[in-house]
Structure formats: structure tokens, C-alpha cells
Coordinates of C-alpha atoms in Angstrom, one line a residue:
M1 CA 116.8 72.9 89.3
I2 CA 119.2 75.2 88.2
M3 CA 119.9 77.0 84.1
N4 CA 123.0 78.3 83.3
T5 CA 124.5 80.5 80.7
E6 CA 128.1 81.8 79.3
A7 CA 128.4 84.6 81.5
L8 CA 128.5 87.9 80.3
R9 CA 130.3 89.1 77.0
S10 CA 131.3 92.6 77.8
E11 CA 132.9 93.1 73.6
G12 CA 129.1 92.7 72.4
R13 CA 125.8 95.1 72.9
R14 CA 124.1 91.7 73.1
L15 CA 124.6 91.0 77.0
P16 CA 123.3 87.4 77.6
V17 CA 122.1 87.1 81.3
R18 CA 124.8 84.8 83.4
K19 CA 122.5 82.4 85.6
I20 CA 118.9 82.0 85.6
S21 CA 117.6 79.6 88.7
I22 CA 114.2 78.4 89.5
F23 CA 112.7 77.5 92.1
C24 CA 109.6 76.0 93.2
H25 CA 108.1 76.5 96.5
T26 CA 105.4 75.7 98.6
N27 CA 104.0 76.1 102.1
R28 CA 106.7 72.9 103.1
G29 CA 109.9 75.1 101.3
P30 CA 111.5 74.1 98.3
L31 CA 109.8 70.9 96.5
A32 CA 110.4 69.3 93.2
I33 CA 106.9 70.6 91.2
E34 CA 106.4 69.5 87.5
P35 CA 107.1 73.3 85.7
L36 CA 104.3 72.9 83.7
K37 CA 102.3 72.8 86.6
A38 CA 104.5 75.4 89.0
Q39 CA 104.1 79.0 88.5
M40 CA 107.8 79.6 88.8
V41 CA 109.9 82.2 90.3
V42 CA 113.2 83.5 88.2
Y43 CA 115.9 85.1 89.5
C44 CA 118.1 86.4 87.3
R45 CA 121.5 87.3 88.5
W46 CA 123.3 90.0 86.0
L47 CA 126.5 91.9 85.3
A48 CA 126.8 95.5 84.9
L49 CA 129.1 97.0 82.8
K50 CA 131.2 99.4 84.9
K51 CA 133.4 102.2 83.9
R52 CA 136.0 101.0 81.9
Q53 CA 137.2 98.2 84.7
G54 CA 135.3 95.5 83.2
L55 CA 132.6 93.9 85.2
R56 CA 131.5 93.2 88.4
E57 CA 128.1 91.8 89.7
S58 CA 125.6 93.7 91.4
G59 CA 121.7 93.0 92.5
S60 CA 119.1 90.2 92.0
V61 CA 116.1 90.6 89.8
M62 CA 112.8 88.9 90.4
I63 CA 110.1 88.1 87.1
S64 CA 107.2 85.8 88.3
F65 CA 106.7 84.4 84.9
D66 CA 105.1 80.5 84.0
L67 CA 108.0 80.0 82.1
E68 CA 105.6 77.8 79.5
I69 CA 104.6 81.3 78.3
F70 CA 107.3 82.8 77.2
D71 CA 108.8 79.8 75.4
K72 CA 111.5 80.5 72.4
S73 CA 109.6 78.8 69.4
Q74 CA 106.3 81.2 70.3
W75 CA 108.0 84.4 71.5
R76 CA 110.7 84.8 69.1
G77 CA 111.3 88.8 68.0
A78 CA 109.3 89.4 71.2
Y79 CA 111.5 91.7 73.8
I80 CA 110.4 92.9 77.2
V81 CA 111.9 97.4 76.4
G82 CA 112.4 99.9 77.8
G83 CA 111.2 100.9 81.6
S84 CA 110.5 97.8 82.5
V85 CA 114.1 96.5 81.3
R86 CA 115.6 99.4 83.6
D87 CA 114.0 98.2 86.8
L88 CA 114.6 94.3 86.3
L89 CA 118.0 95.6 86.1
L90 CA 117.5 98.1 89.1
G91 CA 116.0 95.0 91.6
R92 CA 112.3 95.9 90.9
T93 CA 109.6 94.3 89.8
P94 CA 107.8 96.3 87.4
L95 CA 103.9 96.1 88.1
D96 CA 103.4 96.8 84.2
F97 CA 106.1 95.5 81.5
D98 CA 106.1 96.9 77.5
I99 CA 106.6 94.2 75.1
A100 CA 108.1 94.7 71.7
V101 CA 106.4 92.7 68.9
P102 CA 107.3 91.9 65.3
G103 CA 104.6 91.1 63.0
N104 CA 100.6 90.7 64.5
V105 CA 100.9 92.0 67.6
K106 CA 97.7 91.4 68.9
R107 CA 97.6 87.6 68.1
F108 CA 100.4 87.7 70.6
A109 CA 98.9 90.0 73.4
K110 CA 95.5 87.8 72.9
R111 CA 98.2 84.4 72.8
L112 CA 99.3 86.2 76.9
A113 CA 96.1 86.6 77.4
A114 CA 94.4 83.2 77.2
Q115 CA 97.9 80.7 79.1
M116 CA 97.1 83.6 81.7
N117 CA 93.8 83.9 82.0
G118 CA 94.3 87.5 81.6
H119 CA 91.6 90.5 80.8
L120 CA 92.6 92.0 76.8
V121 CA 92.0 95.6 76.1
E122 CA 92.1 97.7 72.8
M123 CA 94.0 101.0 73.5
G124 CA 94.5 103.6 71.0
K125 CA 94.0 104.6 68.0
E126 CA 94.3 102.1 65.0
E127 CA 97.6 103.2 63.4
H128 CA 99.6 103.3 67.1
M129 CA 97.3 100.4 68.7
I130 CA 98.8 99.1 72.2
Y131 CA 96.4 95.9 73.3
R132 CA 97.1 95.3 77.2
V133 CA 96.8 92.4 79.2
V134 CA 95.5 93.1 82.8
V135 CA 96.6 89.5 84.6
D136 CA 95.8 90.0 88.6
K137 CA 97.9 93.4 89.4
K138 CA 99.9 93.5 86.7
I139 CA 99.8 94.9 83.2
F140 CA 101.6 94.0 80.0
D141 CA 101.4 96.2 77.1
F142 CA 102.0 95.0 73.4
S143 CA 103.5 97.6 70.1
P144 CA 104.8 97.0 67.4
V145 CA 108.3 96.5 67.3
N146 CA 109.5 100.2 65.3
G147 CA 112.1 100.4 62.7
G148 CA 113.0 97.7 60.6
S149 CA 114.4 95.5 63.7
I150 CA 115.0 95.8 67.6
E151 CA 117.9 98.6 67.5
E152 CA 116.1 100.7 65.5
D153 CA 113.5 100.8 67.6
L154 CA 115.9 101.4 70.8
K155 CA 117.9 104.1 69.0
N156 CA 114.0 106.3 68.7
R157 CA 113.9 106.0 72.3
D158 CA 113.7 108.8 74.9
F159 CA 117.0 108.0 77.7
T160 CA 119.6 105.4 77.4
I161 CA 118.6 103.6 80.4
N162 CA 114.8 103.4 78.9
A163 CA 116.1 101.5 75.5
M164 CA 117.3 98.4 76.6
A165 CA 115.5 95.6 75.5
Y166 CA 115.3 91.7 76.9
D167 CA 114.9 89.4 74.2
F168 CA 113.1 86.5 74.9
S169 CA 114.5 83.9 72.7
S170 CA 118.0 84.3 73.3
Q171 CA 118.0 85.7 76.6
D172 CA 120.5 88.4 75.7
I173 CA 120.3 91.7 76.9
I174 CA 120.6 94.3 74.6
D175 CA 122.1 97.6 74.5
C176 CA 123.0 99.4 71.9
V177 CA 123.3 103.2 73.5
G178 CA 124.8 102.3 76.2
G179 CA 121.4 102.1 78.9
M180 CA 123.5 99.5 81.2
Q181 CA 126.8 101.8 81.1
D182 CA 124.4 105.1 82.6
L183 CA 122.2 103.0 85.0
D184 CA 125.7 101.9 86.4
N185 CA 126.9 105.7 86.7
K186 CA 124.0 106.3 87.9
N187 CA 123.0 109.1 84.9
I188 CA 119.9 110.1 82.7
R189 CA 121.9 110.9 79.1
M190 CA 118.9 111.7 76.0
V191 CA 119.5 109.0 73.3
S192 CA 119.8 111.6 70.5
G193 CA 119.5 115.5 70.5
S194 CA 116.2 114.9 68.6
V195 CA 114.0 113.2 71.7
F196 CA 112.6 116.1 72.8
E197 CA 110.9 117.1 69.0
R198 CA 109.6 114.4 68.9
D199 CA 107.3 113.9 72.3
P200 CA 108.3 117.4 74.2
V201 CA 106.9 115.8 77.8
R202 CA 110.1 114.0 77.8
L203 CA 112.0 117.5 79.2
I204 CA 110.2 116.8 82.7
R205 CA 110.2 113.6 82.4
A206 CA 114.5 113.9 82.5
Y207 CA 113.5 115.4 86.0
R208 CA 111.4 112.4 87.2
L209 CA 113.6 110.2 86.8
G210 CA 116.2 111.9 88.4
A211 CA 114.0 112.8 90.8
T212 CA 112.5 108.5 91.4
L213 CA 115.9 107.2 90.5
E214 CA 118.6 109.4 92.2
C215 CA 120.6 110.3 89.3
A216 CA 122.0 113.0 87.7
I217 CA 121.1 114.6 83.9
D218 CA 124.4 114.8 81.4
S219 CA 125.3 118.1 80.9
R220 CA 124.5 117.9 77.3
T221 CA 121.3 116.4 78.2
I222 CA 120.7 119.8 80.2
A223 CA 121.5 122.0 77.3
T224 CA 119.4 120.6 75.2
I225 CA 116.4 121.2 77.5
K226 CA 117.5 124.8 77.9
K227 CA 117.6 125.4 74.2
D228 CA 113.9 123.1 73.8
A229 CA 111.9 123.8 77.4
G230 CA 109.6 126.0 75.4
L231 CA 108.0 123.1 73.2
I232 CA 106.0 121.6 76.6
S233 CA 103.4 123.9 75.5
N234 CA 103.0 121.3 73.1
S235 CA 102.2 118.4 75.6
A236 CA 99.4 117.4 77.0
G237 CA 98.2 119.2 80.6
E238 CA 97.7 115.3 82.0
R239 CA 101.3 114.5 80.7
I240 CA 103.0 117.2 82.2
R241 CA 100.9 116.8 85.9
T242 CA 101.4 113.1 85.6
E243 CA 105.2 113.5 85.2
L244 CA 105.6 116.8 87.9
F245 CA 103.8 115.1 90.7
K246 CA 105.8 112.4 90.4
I247 CA 108.8 114.4 91.6
L248 CA 107.2 115.7 94.5
E249 CA 106.3 112.8 95.5
T250 CA 110.1 112.5 96.3
P251 CA 111.7 113.5 99.8
E252 CA 114.2 116.0 98.5
S253 CA 112.2 117.3 95.0
R254 CA 112.9 121.0 95.7
S255 CA 116.7 120.2 94.1
W256 CA 114.8 118.8 91.0
I257 CA 112.4 122.1 91.1
L258 CA 115.2 124.1 91.5
Q259 CA 116.7 122.3 88.6
M260 CA 114.4 123.3 86.0
A261 CA 114.5 126.5 87.2
D262 CA 117.7 126.8 86.3
S263 CA 117.0 125.1 82.8
G264 CA 114.4 127.3 82.5
L265 CA 111.6 124.3 82.2
L266 CA 109.7 125.0 85.0
F267 CA 109.4 128.6 84.1
T268 CA 107.7 127.0 80.7
V269 CA 105.3 125.0 82.7
F270 CA 104.4 127.8 85.6
P271 CA 104.9 130.6 83.1
E272 CA 102.9 132.1 86.3
L273 CA 106.1 131.3 89.1
A274 CA 108.8 134.1 86.2
A275 CA 107.1 137.1 87.4
L276 CA 108.2 136.5 91.3
K277 CA 111.7 136.3 90.6
A278 CA 111.8 140.6 89.9
C279 CA 108.4 140.9 92.7
T280 CA 110.6 142.7 95.9
Q281 CA 108.4 142.7 99.1
N282 CA 108.0 144.6 102.6
R283 CA 110.1 145.0 105.4
Y284 CA 109.2 141.3 106.9
H285 CA 110.6 139.6 103.9
R286 CA 113.9 138.9 103.4
F287 CA 113.7 137.7 100.1
D288 CA 111.8 138.4 96.8
V289 CA 108.8 136.1 96.2
F290 CA 110.0 133.6 94.1
E291 CA 113.2 133.2 96.3
H292 CA 110.8 133.3 99.3
T293 CA 108.4 130.3 97.6
L294 CA 111.3 128.2 97.4
R295 CA 112.4 128.2 100.9
A296 CA 109.1 127.8 102.0
F297 CA 108.6 124.6 100.0
H298 CA 112.0 123.3 101.6
H299 CA 110.6 123.8 104.7
L300 CA 107.5 122.1 103.8
E301 CA 109.4 119.2 102.4
K302 CA 111.8 119.1 105.8
I303 CA 108.5 119.0 107.9
L304 CA 106.4 116.8 105.3
N305 CA 109.8 113.8 105.4
N306 CA 109.7 114.0 109.3
P307 CA 107.1 115.2 111.2
G308 CA 108.0 114.1 114.4
D309 CA 111.1 115.7 114.8
Y310 CA 109.1 119.2 114.3
L311 CA 106.0 117.6 116.7
A312 CA 106.1 115.7 119.3
V313 CA 102.5 115.1 119.0
L314 CA 102.7 113.6 115.8
S315 CA 106.0 110.9 116.6
G316 CA 104.3 108.1 115.8
V317 CA 101.1 108.8 115.2
P318 CA 99.6 108.6 111.7
T319 CA 98.8 112.1 110.2
Q320 CA 96.5 112.5 106.8
W321 CA 100.7 113.6 105.0
T322 CA 101.2 109.7 105.3
D323 CA 98.5 110.4 101.7
K324 CA 101.5 110.4 99.7
N325 CA 99.1 112.0 97.2
R326 CA 97.8 115.2 99.8
A327 CA 101.5 115.7 100.7
V328 CA 102.2 116.4 97.4
L329 CA 99.2 118.8 96.5
L330 CA 100.4 120.2 99.7
K331 CA 103.7 120.9 98.3
Y332 CA 102.5 121.7 95.1
A333 CA 100.3 124.7 96.8
M334 CA 103.1 125.8 98.1
L335 CA 104.8 126.3 94.7
L336 CA 101.3 127.9 94.2
H337 CA 100.6 130.6 97.1
D338 CA 101.8 134.0 96.4
I339 CA 101.5 133.8 92.3
G340 CA 99.4 136.5 92.8
K341 CA 101.3 138.8 94.4
P342 CA 103.3 140.8 91.4
R343 CA 99.2 141.2 90.7
A344 CA 98.7 142.3 93.9
R345 CA 101.8 144.9 94.7
T346 CA 101.2 148.1 95.6
A347 CA 103.1 151.1 97.3
D348 CA 101.3 153.2 99.5
P349 CA 103.3 157.3 99.7
H350 CA 105.9 155.9 102.2
G351 CA 106.8 154.0 100.5
N352 CA 105.9 150.5 102.4
I353 CA 104.9 147.6 99.8
H354 CA 101.7 145.8 99.9
F355 CA 100.1 142.3 99.2
Y356 CA 96.1 143.3 99.7
G357 CA 94.0 140.6 98.5
H358 CA 96.6 138.4 97.3
G359 CA 95.6 135.3 98.7
K360 CA 92.4 135.0 96.2
K361 CA 94.2 136.1 93.2
S362 CA 96.7 133.4 94.0
A363 CA 93.6 131.3 93.9
D364 CA 92.1 132.7 91.1
M365 CA 95.2 131.9 89.0
A366 CA 96.3 128.7 90.3
K367 CA 92.4 127.3 89.3
E368 CA 93.8 128.6 85.9
I369 CA 97.3 126.7 85.9
N370 CA 94.8 123.5 87.6
Q371 CA 92.1 123.1 84.4
R372 CA 95.2 123.9 82.3
L373 CA 97.1 120.8 84.1
K374 CA 93.8 118.6 83.7
L375 CA 93.9 117.8 87.8
S376 CA 90.4 116.3 89.3
N377 CA 88.2 118.1 91.3
H378 CA 88.9 116.6 94.2
D379 CA 92.7 117.9 93.6
S380 CA 91.9 121.0 91.4
E381 CA 89.2 122.3 95.3
Y382 CA 92.0 120.9 97.5
T383 CA 94.7 123.3 95.9
D384 CA 92.2 125.9 95.6
F385 CA 91.4 125.9 99.7
I386 CA 95.1 126.5 100.3
V387 CA 95.8 128.8 98.1
R388 CA 92.4 130.9 98.6
K389 CA 92.9 130.3 102.8
H390 CA 96.9 130.4 103.6
I391 CA 96.3 134.0 105.3
R392 CA 93.6 132.8 107.7
P393 CA 96.7 131.4 110.4
I394 CA 97.6 134.4 110.3
F395 CA 94.8 136.0 111.7
L396 CA 93.9 133.8 113.7
F397 CA 97.2 135.1 115.5
I398 CA 97.2 138.2 115.4
A399 CA 93.4 137.9 117.1
R400 CA 94.9 135.9 120.3
Q401 CA 98.1 138.4 120.2
Q402 CA 95.5 140.9 120.8
N403 CA 93.5 138.8 123.3
K404 CA 90.4 138.6 120.9
I405 CA 90.7 135.2 120.2
S406 CA 88.5 132.3 122.4
R407 CA 88.9 129.1 122.7
K408 CA 85.2 128.2 120.6
A409 CA 86.7 131.3 117.5
I410 CA 89.7 128.0 117.6
T411 CA 86.9 125.4 117.5
R412 CA 84.8 127.1 114.4
F413 CA 87.9 127.2 113.1
F414 CA 89.0 123.9 113.2
M415 CA 85.0 123.2 112.0
K416 CA 85.4 125.1 109.2
C417 CA 88.4 123.3 107.7
G418 CA 87.6 119.9 108.6
T419 CA 90.8 117.9 108.2
R420 CA 92.3 120.0 106.1
A421 CA 93.2 122.7 109.4
P422 CA 96.4 120.8 110.4
D423 CA 97.7 121.1 106.4
L424 CA 96.7 124.8 106.7
L425 CA 98.8 125.5 109.7
L426 CA 101.8 123.5 108.2
H427 CA 101.5 125.6 105.1
A428 CA 101.9 128.4 107.4
L429 CA 104.0 127.3 109.5
A430 CA 106.5 126.5 106.2
D431 CA 105.9 129.5 105.1
I432 CA 106.6 131.9 107.9
C433 CA 110.0 130.0 108.0
G434 CA 110.5 131.3 104.7
K435 CA 110.8 134.5 104.9
G436 CA 114.2 133.8 105.9
D437 CA 114.5 135.0 109.7
E438 CA 113.0 132.4 111.8
N439 CA 114.8 134.3 114.9
D440 CA 112.8 137.2 114.4
E441 CA 110.5 137.3 117.8
R442 CA 107.4 137.7 115.8
N443 CA 108.1 135.0 113.1
A444 CA 109.3 132.6 115.8
A445 CA 105.7 133.5 118.0
F446 CA 104.1 132.2 115.1
I447 CA 105.7 129.3 114.5
D448 CA 105.1 128.1 118.5
F449 CA 101.4 129.6 117.9
C450 CA 101.3 126.8 115.0
R451 CA 103.1 124.5 116.1
K452 CA 100.2 124.8 119.3
M453 CA 96.8 124.5 117.3
I454 CA 98.1 121.9 115.1
T455 CA 98.9 119.9 118.6
H456 CA 95.6 120.5 120.1
Y457 CA 93.9 120.1 116.3
Y458 CA 95.2 115.7 117.1
S459 CA 95.3 115.6 121.1
D460 CA 91.9 117.4 121.2
F461 CA 89.5 118.4 118.8
R462 CA 90.0 115.2 116.8
P463 CA 89.3 113.3 119.3
Q464 CA 87.0 114.8 120.1
R465 CA 85.3 115.8 116.6
A466 CA 85.2 111.1 116.8
K467 CA 82.7 111.5 119.7
P468 CA 79.0 111.1 119.2
P469 CA 76.9 114.0 119.1
L470 CA 75.2 114.8 122.3
I471 CA 71.9 115.2 120.8
T472 CA 70.6 114.9 116.7
G473 CA 68.2 114.7 114.7
T474 CA 65.9 112.4 115.8
D475 CA 66.2 113.8 119.7
L476 CA 64.9 117.4 118.0
I477 CA 61.6 115.8 116.4
K478 CA 61.2 113.6 119.4
T479 CA 62.2 116.0 122.4
F480 CA 61.2 119.2 121.4
G481 CA 59.0 118.4 118.6
L482 CA 60.4 120.2 116.0
K483 CA 60.4 119.0 112.2
P484 CA 62.8 119.0 109.8
S485 CA 63.9 122.5 108.8
P486 CA 66.8 124.7 108.0
L487 CA 66.6 124.9 111.4
F488 CA 68.0 121.9 112.4
K489 CA 71.5 122.2 110.4
K490 CA 71.8 125.3 112.5
I491 CA 71.4 124.1 115.9
L492 CA 73.2 121.4 115.4
T493 CA 76.0 122.6 113.8
N494 CA 75.7 125.9 117.3
L495 CA 75.4 122.8 119.0
E496 CA 78.7 120.3 118.1
E497 CA 80.4 124.1 118.1
A498 CA 79.5 124.3 122.0
R499 CA 80.5 121.3 123.0
L500 CA 83.8 120.7 120.9
S501 CA 84.9 124.0 122.8
G502 CA 83.6 123.1 126.1
S503 CA 81.2 124.7 127.1
I504 CA 78.9 122.1 127.1
R505 CA 80.1 118.9 128.8
N506 CA 76.0 116.0 128.6
K507 CA 73.0 115.7 127.3
S508 CA 71.3 117.7 130.3
E509 CA 73.5 120.9 129.3
A510 CA 72.8 120.0 125.7
E511 CA 68.7 120.1 126.1
A512 CA 68.4 122.9 128.6
W513 CA 70.9 124.8 126.0
I514 CA 68.3 124.0 122.5
R515 CA 65.6 125.2 124.8
H516 CA 67.5 128.6 125.6
F517 CA 67.5 129.1 121.7
L518 CA 64.1 128.8 120.5
A519 CA 63.0 131.1 123.5
R520 CA 65.4 133.5 122.4
N521 CA 64.9 133.1 118.5
K522 CA 60.9 132.5 119.3
A523 CA 60.9 136.1 121.2

């Protein structure tokens, strides 16, 4: 069946949905199914306000609900609010819905949980309680309408595109701050000048919304961010990290990091980065440490977006960089990889600049930042590894230039780094590109070295590593009469290193190697 409402009225702030179409589907196609027994799919075509040019029709949204749950008489005064409405208007189906209700919030939440066979969870303190209903993969968060009306509630939210509501009862979209206009114009605008004072994490959320929705932040909002940037230190570290990592998930995050730097917000989130701007480097670098960091970040992001364009071996081959969290952590590590340089900077009598031990200093400082932002143990350890070891590929390269590197040394590098070896090499490649002169003979040779190492990892080392070992602990016990001890690990590790480097090819050679090893150690 199809239900129609009147067309959108541009003169009001309550904007009724123009058309609601209800379809019931089975595996044999559309059928007339009793509405009370069917899960309905509701397609709402909406009309957005276009700047001073009347109305234009935009895309469609899909809400999958049993319509009886949202009966007008039962849900009078209840509203879908905030980002849920924004996403619906953008044609996205939210995984979570924020619902503001008057009166007894728990009663509304219990009703939904009962009718949809969901699970009710109480969250927060008593005076700020949120009731969460989890239904399959969807989340419904119930909270009270703040203030005397829904309009007052919306006027106390963060940005206009998040300050709209959908009235279950009247089926109106309520927009009292121009959110639909800003959404249509791809504009991030604060609802009022005090939004950041009420919740400082909104400072970085402005950039997250801009990055994820591909919108621009309006000039008055940017001016207020500059004024209030210092307030971010009052926000919980995990909330800052969540917003930051969502920015880093986007393919063009560098431009938003730059904008954060321009407003000063980046340096209140990471005070350690401020000293990089005045830290000049040696003759191998064209830029100060901060400019170098941003350029290296840019090269890293370009490679992560299209790894096959830079490394032929990766064309069509899934890598760990397709994991969003891993790519985010690699970008995050790039931001912090040289923060220890100002503390490590020295000059010799000839005026040459050195940064001895800056990898360790940077990693120690990054560890403090990770604690401040409440990173998980796994994410903190990964970041520490990349920052602390980011010089290691350069040492390998120098050894190769001096003809002092063996196949076994390369194998040992891959074994010690494990699955993080390509990450470390990719970081090193982007780091060198950030120096500013990729055509320099030394830099070009290092870039080529990193590419060959990554290619070797994926085409040779990883396939070999996936094969079963030639000798196991059981073999050491049965064939050689050894008892489990620390010697086991030493034998198996060295043997695996020899197999992966190609010096041992079969089990008989492995057994001969073990006999020689035991005889040598016995002697």
C-alpha cells in the first residue's frame, strides 16, 4: 500500500515527509501481506531546502521498522534526533538511533524492547541516564527531551546538521536552526557560540564531521574554534581519540590535520608537535620537522589509498592495510614518529645537525600520548613498534649499500618484525619521500630498496612462512632424544631462519643441520 502526505511546506520549520511508500516483500516478490505481521520497509522521499532557490528533490532513505511500534498514540511526543536524522536525510541507514522522549524515558525504552524482542541496558548516572535498546545489530538510545520543548532541545545541540528531529506523531522533520539548508550546502555550522564551552570535544568533532561527510566548516565556527581550542584539554582522552581516529579513517585526512593545525587545535591535542615547527634539520632535509612530518603523512596516505599504484606486487592482493584500524594506526604513528627530534637535536663543531637516539625519544613520548588518549594495549604497542623502530630499514639499506647484508639478515628482519614488516617499510618509504627530494640519488635508491623489500615479503617470505616447518618439537624429542628446554626454541628458530633464507630445503638437510648444531654446542 502507499500512503501520501501533503507536499513539503517551505514556509514552516516543521517539514512533513512528502511521500511514504510501504512495500511487503517475500522471496517471490511483492505481495499483499497483513501489515501487523510484516516487517515493513519504509521509503521516505524527502525534499531539502536549496539556498534561496525554492525546493529540489533529493535521494531516498530507507528505514526498516515494524510500523506498529511507532503508533502515533503510543509515541506522541517522541522524536528521532541528532545524527540519526542527518544520516537518514543523506540516504544512509544508521546502525544507531537517538530517540528523545518526554516524561518517563524508561517506559518508552521498555516498550520498544518488549515489542522488538530487544535487550534493555541502563547507561550513565541517574541524573543523566540513557536507556539503550539493542535489537540485532541496531541500537536505540533513549534520553529525555532537554528543556521545555523539542525546539529548545535542538537549540542546545552542537552543529545545525545534528540539530534536527523527526516527530513520530506528526511525521514532521523539525528544523529550527537551518540544519537542512546547511546539509544541502555541505556546511558545518555551530548552533551557538557556546557549544564548545558546554562540551569541548565538539572542537575536534567539527573536523570529524567535515572529513566524514565531505563538508566545509563555516568561517564563524572556525573563528570560535581558534578562540576555544585550549578547552579540548578538559575532554576525556578516549573521546578525543575516537574523533581523531575517525578523521584518520578518511582517505583525505591530511587536509583536515592541516586545518586543525591552522586553527591551533592540533597543538592543543598534541602539544608535543608544536616544537617541531621551529626544529630545523640537517642537509638531508629541505623542511623543518613539522613540515616534513606532514609531507611524509601525505605520501603515506596516498600509498594507503592505492597501494597497487606504488607496488605492482600489491595489485589485487589483499594486504593488512585494508584493515581500517591498521591504516589509522600507521597514520597516527607517522604524526608522532619524529616528536623526539627537538629533544635529541645536537650540533657538532662543524655545524652539522644530528638527532642521535630520536627514535627512542619519540617512542617514549608517544607512549605518554597513548596513555593520555587511552589507546588499547594492542594499539599502543603497535604505535610504539613503528615509532621506535622506524630507523631500522635505513640501517638495513646502509648495510646493503656496503655489501654487508645477507639473505639471512633480511630473513631475520622479517621474522623479528613479523606481519608488521611491510608496515615498517611502508612508513620508511613515505618518511623518505617527505624529505622533499625524491629524485635525489640516495633517496631514490632507498625508495627502490623499500619497494623491493615489500615485494620480497609478499612474493617470497610470506608464502614460505605459511608452509609447515621442516622439524617440530616432537621431532626433537623422538629423533634426537632431547627434552623440552630453552634449547628447543633456539634450535627451531635458527632452523626456521635457515629454511626461510633458502640454506636448508628439506627434512634430511634439517636433520643434518641439527646434528651439526648439537655437536658444535656439545663441544
